[in-house]
Amino acid sequence: MTRKLKAYRFPIILLISIIIGSIIGLVFGEEANVIKPLGDIFINLLFMVVVPLVFFSISSSIAGMDSMRRLGKIMGSMVTTFFITGIIASIFMLFFTVIFSPISNSNFPTETPEEIEEISLADQLVQTFTVPDFVDLFSRSNMLVLIIFAILVGLATGLAGQQGKPFATLLSSGSEVFMKLVQIIMYYAPIGLGAYFAALVGEFGTTLLGDYAKAIIIYYPVAILYFFIGFTLYAFLAGGKRGVAAFWKNILNPAVTSLGTGSSVAAIPVNLQAAKKIGVPKDVRETVIPLGATIHMDGSCLSAMLKIAFVFSVFNMDFSGISTFLIAIGICLLSGIVMSGIPGGGFLGELMIITLYGLPIQAMPIISAIGVVVDPPATMINATGDTVASMLVTRTIDGKDWMDMPMEE
């Protein structure tokens, strides 16, 4: 029990700091704004580090993926599976957020631009995926372009072969340095978030706290439903009734380990054991599960959709229409797959939500608090989803009778 509490020590500290800040806001009202600069410092530090961190982390990760050449078929099936399950998770949460709006009657002020520039679809695509100058990449307002550029740099580094090795080492080193910088900044997070919530609650009162309670009430039942219904369906598609029975017989240890440690990576060993007992071949499980621990996050897709719906409601924005929903699903995939392998990726995913939708920086602490309170079930879904994904990949690679095939060790 003590070990489990230790694993969640930092999220608990963050949650306590938010509660303390909220109490300060309730007691002192708008006078609590005096400590808001302490929160602004934290937000600015995150925005300051996000551009180099995203570039080095993604490009170094792509540059080091030599296994894509050796195990092309497995990797192709794995990536397809990760994307499909991520889309399903996003749509699953979208369905419930449309039916049960996370908040209602928000009194947050919004700013409407004086002039709205109308551009063609072609020009909008150009502005979305490219920038006219290299220096424009260093702006957080061009986050999607930066991600695309980082992926291309990583691919080019890998294709350069031996000559690209020194640059790959540089990218890896830069990634490690900025990961450490994020860890340093996060030591200040309890003070920053506590101060920000003191100011928010001081200005908007108990309405804000009630909104968070409603959002949490939505997430936990939806996450549990996805865990039981979604994973049962995936296991059935992978191996029929036998697949379902084998999955639920062996998934308890990975589920408990991920809950106890608060980490998908920490659950890799027990996930590998579970996949072996289920009958997943060695080459599949030892490729899908370790990579899945960093780039397959159905639980994060669920929470990202909730955050988007929540922040739309907070700022009185219209969360409806096919185009709005498709963009939201795309952002969930980026948050749950691209950003998930980066330390502090939850915060970076939230930054991406803010920048791609053009939201004010005040939105950052508002949605980051959701990530703190939904982390336990999200982590469990992230981790156990890797095991069922390995079953689906095996079904694609070896056919419907894969459970009858002898395992090669």
GROMACS .gro file of C-alpha atoms in nm:
model
  409
    1MET     CA    1   0.000   0.000   0.000
    2THR     CA    2   0.283   0.238   0.089
    3ARG     CA    3   0.453   0.161  -0.243
    4LYS     CA    4   0.133   0.238  -0.434
    5LEU     CA    5   0.092   0.571  -0.255
    6LYS     CA    6   0.455   0.653  -0.330
    7ALA     CA    7   0.397   0.593  -0.701
    8TYR     CA    8   0.115   0.847  -0.698
    9ARG     CA    9   0.292   1.084  -0.462
   10PHE     CA   10   0.339   1.364  -0.712
   11PRO     CA   11  -0.019   1.354  -0.855
   12ILE     CA   12  -0.145   1.352  -0.495
   13ILE     CA   13   0.072   1.654  -0.414
   14LEU     CA   14  -0.062   1.833  -0.721
   15LEU     CA   15  -0.419   1.751  -0.625
   16ILE     CA   16  -0.362   1.874  -0.268
   17SER     CA   17  -0.209   2.198  -0.399
   18ILE     CA   18  -0.511   2.253  -0.624
   19ILE     CA   19  -0.747   2.191  -0.330
   20ILE     CA   20  -0.550   2.430  -0.108
   21GLY     CA   21  -0.550   2.693  -0.382
   22SER     CA   22  -0.924   2.649  -0.430
   23ILE     CA   23  -0.982   2.696  -0.057
   24ILE     CA   24  -0.772   3.014  -0.063
   25GLY     CA   25  -0.979   3.138  -0.355
   26LEU     CA   26  -1.306   3.065  -0.172
   27VAL     CA   27  -1.187   3.240   0.145
   28PHE     CA   28  -1.027   3.549  -0.006
   29GLY     CA   29  -1.229   3.588  -0.324
   30GLU     CA   30  -1.083   3.820  -0.586
   31GLU     CA   31  -0.810   3.925  -0.345
   32ALA     CA   32  -0.647   3.588  -0.422
   33ASN     CA   33  -0.541   3.737  -0.757
   34VAL     CA   34  -0.238   3.877  -0.576
   35ILE     CA   35  -0.067   3.535  -0.601
   36LYS     CA   36  -0.169   3.472  -0.964
   37PRO     CA   37   0.180   3.573  -1.093
   38LEU     CA   38   0.316   3.260  -0.922
   39GLY     CA   39   0.089   3.059  -1.150
   40ASP     CA   40   0.182   3.265  -1.455
   41ILE     CA   41   0.546   3.177  -1.398
   42PHE     CA   42   0.468   2.805  -1.415
   43ILE     CA   43   0.261   2.840  -1.733
   44ASN     CA   44   0.529   3.050  -1.902
   45LEU     CA   45   0.801   2.800  -1.808
   46LEU     CA   46   0.605   2.522  -1.978
   47PHE     CA   47   0.545   2.729  -2.289
   48MET     CA   48   0.915   2.819  -2.292
   49VAL     CA   49   1.032   2.456  -2.299
   50VAL     CA   50   0.763   2.298  -2.515
   51VAL     CA   51   0.908   2.379  -2.859
   52PRO     CA   52   1.261   2.233  -2.814
   53LEU     CA   53   1.128   1.940  -2.610
   54VAL     CA   54   0.875   1.837  -2.875
   55PHE     CA   55   1.133   1.866  -3.153
   56PHE     CA   56   1.412   1.669  -2.983
   57SER     CA   57   1.184   1.403  -2.833
   58ILE     CA   58   0.989   1.318  -3.147
   59SER     CA   59   1.280   1.343  -3.392
   60SER     CA   60   1.510   1.131  -3.172
   61SER     CA   61   1.237   0.871  -3.123
   62ILE     CA   62   1.173   0.842  -3.499
   63ALA     CA   63   1.546   0.838  -3.578
   64GLY     CA   64   1.600   0.540  -3.345
   65MET     CA   65   1.326   0.317  -3.490
   66ASP     CA   66   1.552   0.066  -3.668
   67SER     CA   67   1.301  -0.211  -3.593
   68MET     CA   68   1.066  -0.071  -3.857
   69ARG     CA   69   1.296  -0.219  -4.122
   70ARG     CA   70   1.335  -0.559  -3.955
   71LEU     CA   71   0.975  -0.603  -3.854
   72GLY     CA   72   0.792  -0.401  -4.115
   73LYS     CA   73   0.481  -0.616  -4.123
   74ILE     CA   74   0.443  -0.621  -3.745
   75MET     CA   75   0.510  -0.250  -3.719
   76GLY     CA   76   0.258  -0.167  -3.992
   77SER     CA   77  -0.012  -0.376  -3.827
   78MET     CA   78   0.078  -0.234  -3.485
   79VAL     CA   79   0.055   0.130  -3.595
   80THR     CA   80  -0.279   0.061  -3.767
   81THR     CA   81  -0.412  -0.106  -3.453
   82PHE     CA   82  -0.295   0.180  -3.232
   83PHE     CA   83  -0.463   0.438  -3.453
   84ILE     CA   84  -0.791   0.248  -3.485
   85THR     CA   85  -0.825   0.182  -3.111
   86GLY     CA   86  -0.729   0.545  -3.042
   87ILE     CA   87  -1.001   0.666  -3.278
   88ILE     CA   88  -1.255   0.432  -3.116
   89ALA     CA   89  -1.160   0.556  -2.767
   90SER     CA   90  -1.190   0.919  -2.879
   91ILE     CA   91  -1.532   0.861  -3.039
   92PHE     CA   92  -1.644   0.667  -2.731
   93MET     CA   93  -1.573   0.964  -2.504
   94LEU     CA   94  -1.707   1.209  -2.763
   95PHE     CA   95  -2.042   1.030  -2.756
   96PHE     CA   96  -2.076   1.075  -2.381
   97THR     CA   97  -1.951   1.434  -2.374
   98VAL     CA   98  -2.213   1.528  -2.633
   99ILE     CA   99  -2.488   1.362  -2.431
  100PHE     CA  100  -2.362   1.479  -2.090
  101SER     CA  101  -2.199   1.818  -2.136
  102PRO     CA  102  -1.903   1.849  -1.895
  103ILE     CA  103  -2.025   2.190  -1.775
  104SER     CA  104  -2.310   2.427  -1.843
  105ASN     CA  105  -2.384   2.797  -1.810
  106SER     CA  106  -2.017   2.895  -1.790
  107ASN     CA  107  -1.947   3.252  -1.684
  108PHE     CA  108  -1.590   3.266  -1.812
  109PRO     CA  109  -1.523   3.578  -2.018
  110THR     CA  110  -1.433   3.526  -2.382
  111GLU     CA  111  -1.261   3.756  -2.622
  112THR     CA  112  -1.395   3.792  -2.974
  113PRO     CA  113  -1.153   3.924  -3.235
  114GLU     CA  114  -1.253   4.251  -3.395
  115GLU     CA  115  -1.191   4.120  -3.745
  116ILE     CA  116  -1.206   3.760  -3.861
  117GLU     CA  117  -0.990   3.688  -4.164
  118GLU     CA  118  -1.155   3.462  -4.417
  119ILE     CA  119  -0.920   3.233  -4.612
  120SER     CA  120  -0.974   2.956  -4.863
  121LEU     CA  121  -0.947   2.588  -4.773
  122ALA     CA  122  -0.627   2.555  -4.975
  123ASP     CA  123  -0.463   2.848  -4.796
  124GLN     CA  124  -0.581   2.711  -4.462
  125LEU     CA  125  -0.416   2.375  -4.536
  126VAL     CA  126  -0.093   2.551  -4.630
  127GLN     CA  127  -0.095   2.754  -4.308
  128THR     CA  128  -0.184   2.446  -4.100
  129PHE     CA  129   0.094   2.217  -4.222
  130THR     CA  130   0.373   2.456  -4.323
  131VAL     CA  131   0.536   2.786  -4.229
  132PRO     CA  132   0.711   3.027  -4.466
  133ASP     CA  133   1.033   3.053  -4.266
  134PHE     CA  134   1.243   2.823  -4.049
  135VAL     CA  135   1.234   3.062  -3.752
  136ASP     CA  136   0.853   3.037  -3.746
  137LEU     CA  137   0.893   2.680  -3.621
  138PHE     CA  138   1.007   2.820  -3.287
  139SER     CA  139   0.660   2.952  -3.204
  140ARG     CA  140   0.416   2.743  -3.001
  141SER     CA  141   0.139   2.873  -3.227
  142ASN     CA  142   0.279   2.643  -3.499
  143MET     CA  143   0.284   2.327  -3.289
  144LEU     CA  144   0.141   2.095  -3.555
  145VAL     CA  145   0.397   2.215  -3.810
  146LEU     CA  146   0.672   2.156  -3.556
  147ILE     CA  147   0.554   1.798  -3.498
  148ILE     CA  148   0.553   1.729  -3.873
  149PHE     CA  149   0.900   1.883  -3.909
  150ALA     CA  150   1.034   1.675  -3.618
  151ILE     CA  151   0.896   1.355  -3.774
  152LEU     CA  152   1.058   1.440  -4.110
  153VAL     CA  153   1.393   1.518  -3.942
  154GLY     CA  154   1.379   1.187  -3.757
  155LEU     CA  155   1.302   0.997  -4.080
  156ALA     CA  156   1.582   1.176  -4.267
  157THR     CA  157   1.827   1.098  -3.987
  158GLY     CA  158   1.739   0.728  -3.999
  159LEU     CA  159   1.763   0.717  -4.379
  160ALA     CA  160   2.108   0.881  -4.365
  161GLY     CA  161   2.239   0.556  -4.215
  162GLN     CA  162   2.588   0.562  -4.068
  163GLN     CA  163   2.643   0.926  -4.161
  164GLY     CA  164   2.334   1.020  -3.965
  165LYS     CA  165   2.449   0.849  -3.645
  166PRO     CA  166   2.625   1.158  -3.499
  167PHE     CA  167   2.317   1.371  -3.557
  168ALA     CA  168   2.096   1.097  -3.406
  169THR     CA  169   2.320   1.107  -3.098
  170LEU     CA  170   2.275   1.485  -3.083
  171LEU     CA  171   1.896   1.449  -3.105
  172SER     CA  172   1.896   1.184  -2.832
  173SER     CA  173   2.115   1.398  -2.608
  174GLY     CA  174   1.894   1.702  -2.663
  175SER     CA  175   1.589   1.496  -2.577
  176GLU     CA  176   1.742   1.382  -2.248
  177VAL     CA  177   1.847   1.737  -2.155
  178PHE     CA  178   1.503   1.884  -2.212
  179MET     CA  179   1.337   1.591  -2.035
  180LYS     CA  180   1.545   1.678  -1.730
  181LEU     CA  181   1.446   2.043  -1.770
  182VAL     CA  182   1.079   1.944  -1.763
  183GLN     CA  183   1.143   1.748  -1.443
  184ILE     CA  184   1.300   2.057  -1.288
  185ILE     CA  185   1.005   2.275  -1.391
  186MET     CA  186   0.758   2.021  -1.254
  187TYR     CA  187   0.904   2.065  -0.905
  188TYR     CA  188   0.744   2.409  -0.916
  189ALA     CA  189   0.408   2.275  -1.042
  190PRO     CA  190   0.238   2.245  -0.698
  191ILE     CA  191   0.305   2.612  -0.623
  192GLY     CA  192   0.214   2.726  -0.974
  193LEU     CA  193  -0.110   2.531  -1.004
  194GLY     CA  194  -0.210   2.611  -0.646
  195ALA     CA  195  -0.165   2.984  -0.707
  196TYR     CA  196  -0.350   2.972  -1.037
  197PHE     CA  197  -0.647   2.791  -0.889
  198ALA     CA  198  -0.661   3.032  -0.598
  199ALA     CA  199  -0.705   3.313  -0.851
  200LEU     CA  200  -0.952   3.118  -1.068
  201VAL     CA  201  -1.178   3.011  -0.782
  202GLY     CA  202  -1.146   3.356  -0.625
  203GLU     CA  203  -1.283   3.509  -0.942
  204PHE     CA  204  -1.540   3.251  -1.049
  205GLY     CA  205  -1.641   3.094  -0.716
  206THR     CA  206  -1.781   2.749  -0.649
  207THR     CA  207  -1.922   2.712  -1.001
  208LEU     CA  208  -1.579   2.609  -1.125
  209LEU     CA  209  -1.543   2.337  -0.861
  210GLY     CA  210  -1.885   2.197  -0.951
  211ASP     CA  211  -1.784   2.186  -1.316
  212TYR     CA  212  -1.477   1.975  -1.231
  213ALA     CA  213  -1.688   1.736  -1.028
  214LYS     CA  214  -1.919   1.684  -1.325
  215ALA     CA  215  -1.626   1.623  -1.561
  216ILE     CA  216  -1.479   1.363  -1.324
  217ILE     CA  217  -1.817   1.194  -1.284
  218ILE     CA  218  -1.828   1.159  -1.663
  219TYR     CA  219  -1.474   1.023  -1.705
  220TYR     CA  220  -1.461   0.744  -1.447
  221PRO     CA  221  -1.775   0.552  -1.559
  222VAL     CA  222  -1.685   0.599  -1.927
  223ALA     CA  223  -1.330   0.473  -1.865
  224ILE     CA  224  -1.462   0.167  -1.681
  225LEU     CA  225  -1.711   0.096  -1.959
  226TYR     CA  226  -1.437   0.122  -2.222
  227PHE     CA  227  -1.211  -0.106  -2.018
  228PHE     CA  228  -1.469  -0.384  -1.995
  229ILE     CA  229  -1.670  -0.342  -2.316
  230GLY     CA  230  -1.398  -0.214  -2.550
  231PHE     CA  231  -1.128  -0.459  -2.447
  232THR     CA  232  -1.373  -0.751  -2.450
  233LEU     CA  233  -1.467  -0.662  -2.807
  234TYR     CA  234  -1.101  -0.631  -2.912
  235ALA     CA  235  -1.017  -0.967  -2.752
  236PHE     CA  236  -1.314  -1.128  -2.930
  237LEU     CA  237  -1.204  -0.988  -3.266
  238ALA     CA  238  -0.854  -1.120  -3.199
  239GLY     CA  239  -0.938  -1.470  -3.081
  240GLY     CA  240  -1.311  -1.522  -3.047
  241LYS     CA  241  -1.448  -1.656  -2.719
  242ARG     CA  242  -1.112  -1.817  -2.640
  243GLY     CA  243  -0.943  -1.482  -2.686
  244VAL     CA  244  -1.185  -1.314  -2.446
  245ALA     CA  245  -1.136  -1.585  -2.184
  246ALA     CA  246  -0.757  -1.579  -2.218
  247PHE     CA  247  -0.741  -1.199  -2.201
  248TRP     CA  248  -0.947  -1.159  -1.884
  249LYS     CA  249  -0.776  -1.455  -1.721
  250ASN     CA  250  -0.434  -1.292  -1.753
  251ILE     CA  251  -0.494  -0.916  -1.753
  252LEU     CA  252  -0.543  -0.867  -1.378
  253ASN     CA  253  -0.170  -0.841  -1.297
  254PRO     CA  254  -0.096  -0.574  -1.560
  255ALA     CA  255  -0.407  -0.380  -1.452
  256VAL     CA  256  -0.310  -0.386  -1.085
  257THR     CA  257   0.056  -0.309  -1.158
  258SER     CA  258  -0.028  -0.006  -1.371
  259LEU     CA  259  -0.265   0.122  -1.105
  260GLY     CA  260  -0.009   0.063  -0.831
  261THR     CA  261   0.287   0.219  -1.010
  262GLY     CA  262   0.108   0.488  -1.208
  263SER     CA  263   0.321   0.394  -1.509
  264SER     CA  264   0.262   0.208  -1.836
  265VAL     CA  265   0.636   0.149  -1.867
  266ALA     CA  266   0.652  -0.014  -1.523
  267ALA     CA  267   0.381  -0.257  -1.636
  268ILE     CA  268   0.585  -0.381  -1.937
  269PRO     CA  269   0.728  -0.693  -1.763
  270VAL     CA  270   0.391  -0.819  -1.639
  271ASN     CA  271   0.231  -0.727  -1.971
  272LEU     CA  272   0.489  -0.942  -2.150
  273GLN     CA  273   0.417  -1.230  -1.912
  274ALA     CA  274   0.043  -1.193  -1.968
  275ALA     CA  275   0.083  -1.184  -2.347
  276LYS     CA  276   0.301  -1.496  -2.335
  277LYS     CA  277   0.038  -1.684  -2.133
  278ILE     CA  278  -0.231  -1.572  -2.377
  279GLY     CA  279  -0.025  -1.716  -2.665
  280VAL     CA  280   0.103  -1.403  -2.838
  281PRO     CA  281   0.425  -1.488  -3.033
  282LYS     CA  282   0.756  -1.364  -2.895
  283ASP     CA  283   0.840  -1.129  -3.184
  284VAL     CA  284   0.496  -0.967  -3.169
  285ARG     CA  285   0.470  -0.919  -2.794
  286GLU     CA  286   0.829  -0.795  -2.758
  287THR     CA  287   0.769  -0.536  -3.030
  288VAL     CA  288   0.413  -0.423  -2.960
  289ILE     CA  289   0.414  -0.404  -2.580
  290PRO     CA  290   0.734  -0.200  -2.522
  291LEU     CA  291   0.648   0.042  -2.803
  292GLY     CA  292   0.285   0.049  -2.692
  293ALA     CA  293   0.394   0.164  -2.347
  294THR     CA  294   0.510   0.489  -2.505
  295ILE     CA  295   0.293   0.543  -2.812
  296HIS     CA  296  -0.039   0.364  -2.744
  297MET     CA  297  -0.262   0.547  -2.498
  298ASP     CA  298  -0.635   0.482  -2.528
  299GLY     CA  299  -0.686   0.619  -2.176
  300SER     CA  300  -0.510   0.939  -2.279
  301CYS     CA  301  -0.736   0.965  -2.585
  302LEU     CA  302  -1.038   0.939  -2.357
  303SER     CA  303  -0.909   1.213  -2.127
  304ALA     CA  304  -0.800   1.437  -2.417
  305MET     CA  305  -1.153   1.435  -2.561
  306LEU     CA  306  -1.296   1.520  -2.220
  307LYS     CA  307  -1.047   1.808  -2.186
  308ILE     CA  308  -1.143   1.946  -2.526
  309ALA     CA  309  -1.516   1.929  -2.452
  310PHE     CA  310  -1.456   2.081  -2.109
  311VAL     CA  311  -1.250   2.375  -2.233
  312PHE     CA  312  -1.498   2.442  -2.515
  313SER     CA  313  -1.772   2.469  -2.253
  314VAL     CA  314  -1.558   2.686  -2.025
  315PHE     CA  315  -1.497   2.942  -2.298
  316ASN     CA  316  -1.850   2.925  -2.439
  317MET     CA  317  -1.738   2.777  -2.770
  318ASP     CA  318  -1.966   2.567  -2.988
  319PHE     CA  319  -1.867   2.201  -2.955
  320SER     CA  320  -2.071   2.060  -3.241
  321GLY     CA  321  -2.043   1.979  -3.609
  322ILE     CA  322  -1.857   1.712  -3.803
  323SER     CA  323  -1.549   1.927  -3.869
  324THR     CA  324  -1.517   2.020  -3.502
  325PHE     CA  325  -1.546   1.654  -3.400
  326LEU     CA  326  -1.294   1.535  -3.660
  327ILE     CA  327  -1.039   1.794  -3.546
  328ALA     CA  328  -1.098   1.690  -3.184
  329ILE     CA  329  -1.040   1.323  -3.272
  330GLY     CA  330  -0.720   1.415  -3.454
  331ILE     CA  331  -0.593   1.608  -3.152
  332CYS     CA  332  -0.679   1.314  -2.927
  333LEU     CA  333  -0.469   1.087  -3.148
  334LEU     CA  334  -0.178   1.330  -3.134
  335SER     CA  335  -0.213   1.356  -2.757
  336GLY     CA  336  -0.248   0.981  -2.705
  337ILE     CA  337   0.006   0.857  -2.959
  338VAL     CA  338   0.257   1.124  -3.065
  339MET     CA  339   0.287   1.312  -2.736
  340SER     CA  340   0.244   1.019  -2.499
  341GLY     CA  341   0.604   0.901  -2.529
  342ILE     CA  342   0.735   1.234  -2.404
  343PRO     CA  343   0.786   1.293  -2.028
  344GLY     CA  344   0.535   1.558  -1.931
  345GLY     CA  345   0.346   1.456  -2.243
  346GLY     CA  346   0.014   1.512  -2.067
  347PHE     CA  347   0.100   1.878  -2.024
  348LEU     CA  348   0.234   1.895  -2.379
  349GLY     CA  349  -0.087   1.744  -2.510
  350GLU     CA  350  -0.279   2.012  -2.322
  351LEU     CA  351  -0.053   2.279  -2.469
  352MET     CA  352  -0.130   2.138  -2.813
  353ILE     CA  353  -0.503   2.157  -2.747
  354ILE     CA  354  -0.465   2.521  -2.649
  355THR     CA  355  -0.244   2.623  -2.940
  356LEU     CA  356  -0.432   2.438  -3.216
  357TYR     CA  357  -0.763   2.586  -3.104
  358GLY     CA  358  -0.615   2.931  -3.040
  359LEU     CA  359  -0.728   2.935  -2.676
  360PRO     CA  360  -0.588   3.180  -2.420
  361ILE     CA  361  -0.314   3.056  -2.186
  362GLN     CA  362  -0.564   3.067  -1.898
  363ALA     CA  363  -0.700   2.742  -2.040
  364MET     CA  364  -0.381   2.555  -1.947
  365PRO     CA  365  -0.430   2.515  -1.570
  366ILE     CA  366  -0.803   2.468  -1.619
  367ILE     CA  367  -0.763   2.148  -1.821
  368SER     CA  368  -0.440   2.030  -1.657
  369ALA     CA  369  -0.630   1.970  -1.334
  370ILE     CA  370  -0.848   1.717  -1.516
  371GLY     CA  371  -0.539   1.522  -1.615
  372VAL     CA  372  -0.431   1.497  -1.252
  373VAL     CA  373  -0.755   1.349  -1.122
  374VAL     CA  374  -0.820   1.105  -1.409
  375ASP     CA  375  -0.464   0.968  -1.422
  376PRO     CA  376  -0.518   0.631  -1.238
  377PRO     CA  377  -0.786   0.482  -1.467
  378ALA     CA  378  -0.623   0.638  -1.774
  379THR     CA  379  -0.291   0.470  -1.691
  380MET     CA  380  -0.461   0.134  -1.639
  381ILE     CA  381  -0.633   0.156  -1.979
  382ASN     CA  382  -0.311   0.270  -2.144
  383ALA     CA  383  -0.116  -0.026  -2.008
  384THR     CA  384  -0.368  -0.308  -2.048
  385GLY     CA  385  -0.456  -0.183  -2.395
  386ASP     CA  386  -0.108  -0.286  -2.509
  387THR     CA  387  -0.178  -0.651  -2.430
  388VAL     CA  388  -0.503  -0.666  -2.625
  389ALA     CA  389  -0.336  -0.472  -2.907
  390SER     CA  390  -0.069  -0.744  -2.930
  391MET     CA  391  -0.349  -0.997  -2.969
  392LEU     CA  392  -0.504  -0.796  -3.254
  393VAL     CA  393  -0.167  -0.764  -3.428
  394THR     CA  394  -0.115  -1.141  -3.400
  395ARG     CA  395  -0.459  -1.201  -3.549
  396THR     CA  396  -0.365  -0.980  -3.845
  397ILE     CA  397  -0.022  -1.138  -3.894
  398ASP     CA  398  -0.093  -1.509  -3.828
  399GLY     CA  399  -0.462  -1.543  -3.907
  400LYS     CA  400  -0.766  -1.649  -3.708
  401ASP     CA  401  -0.610  -1.976  -3.581
  402TRP     CA  402  -0.311  -1.810  -3.413
  403MET     CA  403  -0.411  -1.937  -3.069
  404ASP     CA  404  -0.366  -2.295  -3.192
  405MET     CA  405  -0.016  -2.235  -3.325
  406PRO     CA  406   0.286  -2.348  -3.116
  407MET     CA  407   0.487  -2.059  -2.982
  408GLU     CA  408   0.845  -2.020  -3.097
  409GLU     CA  409   1.073  -1.893  -2.821
   0.00000   0.00000   0.00000
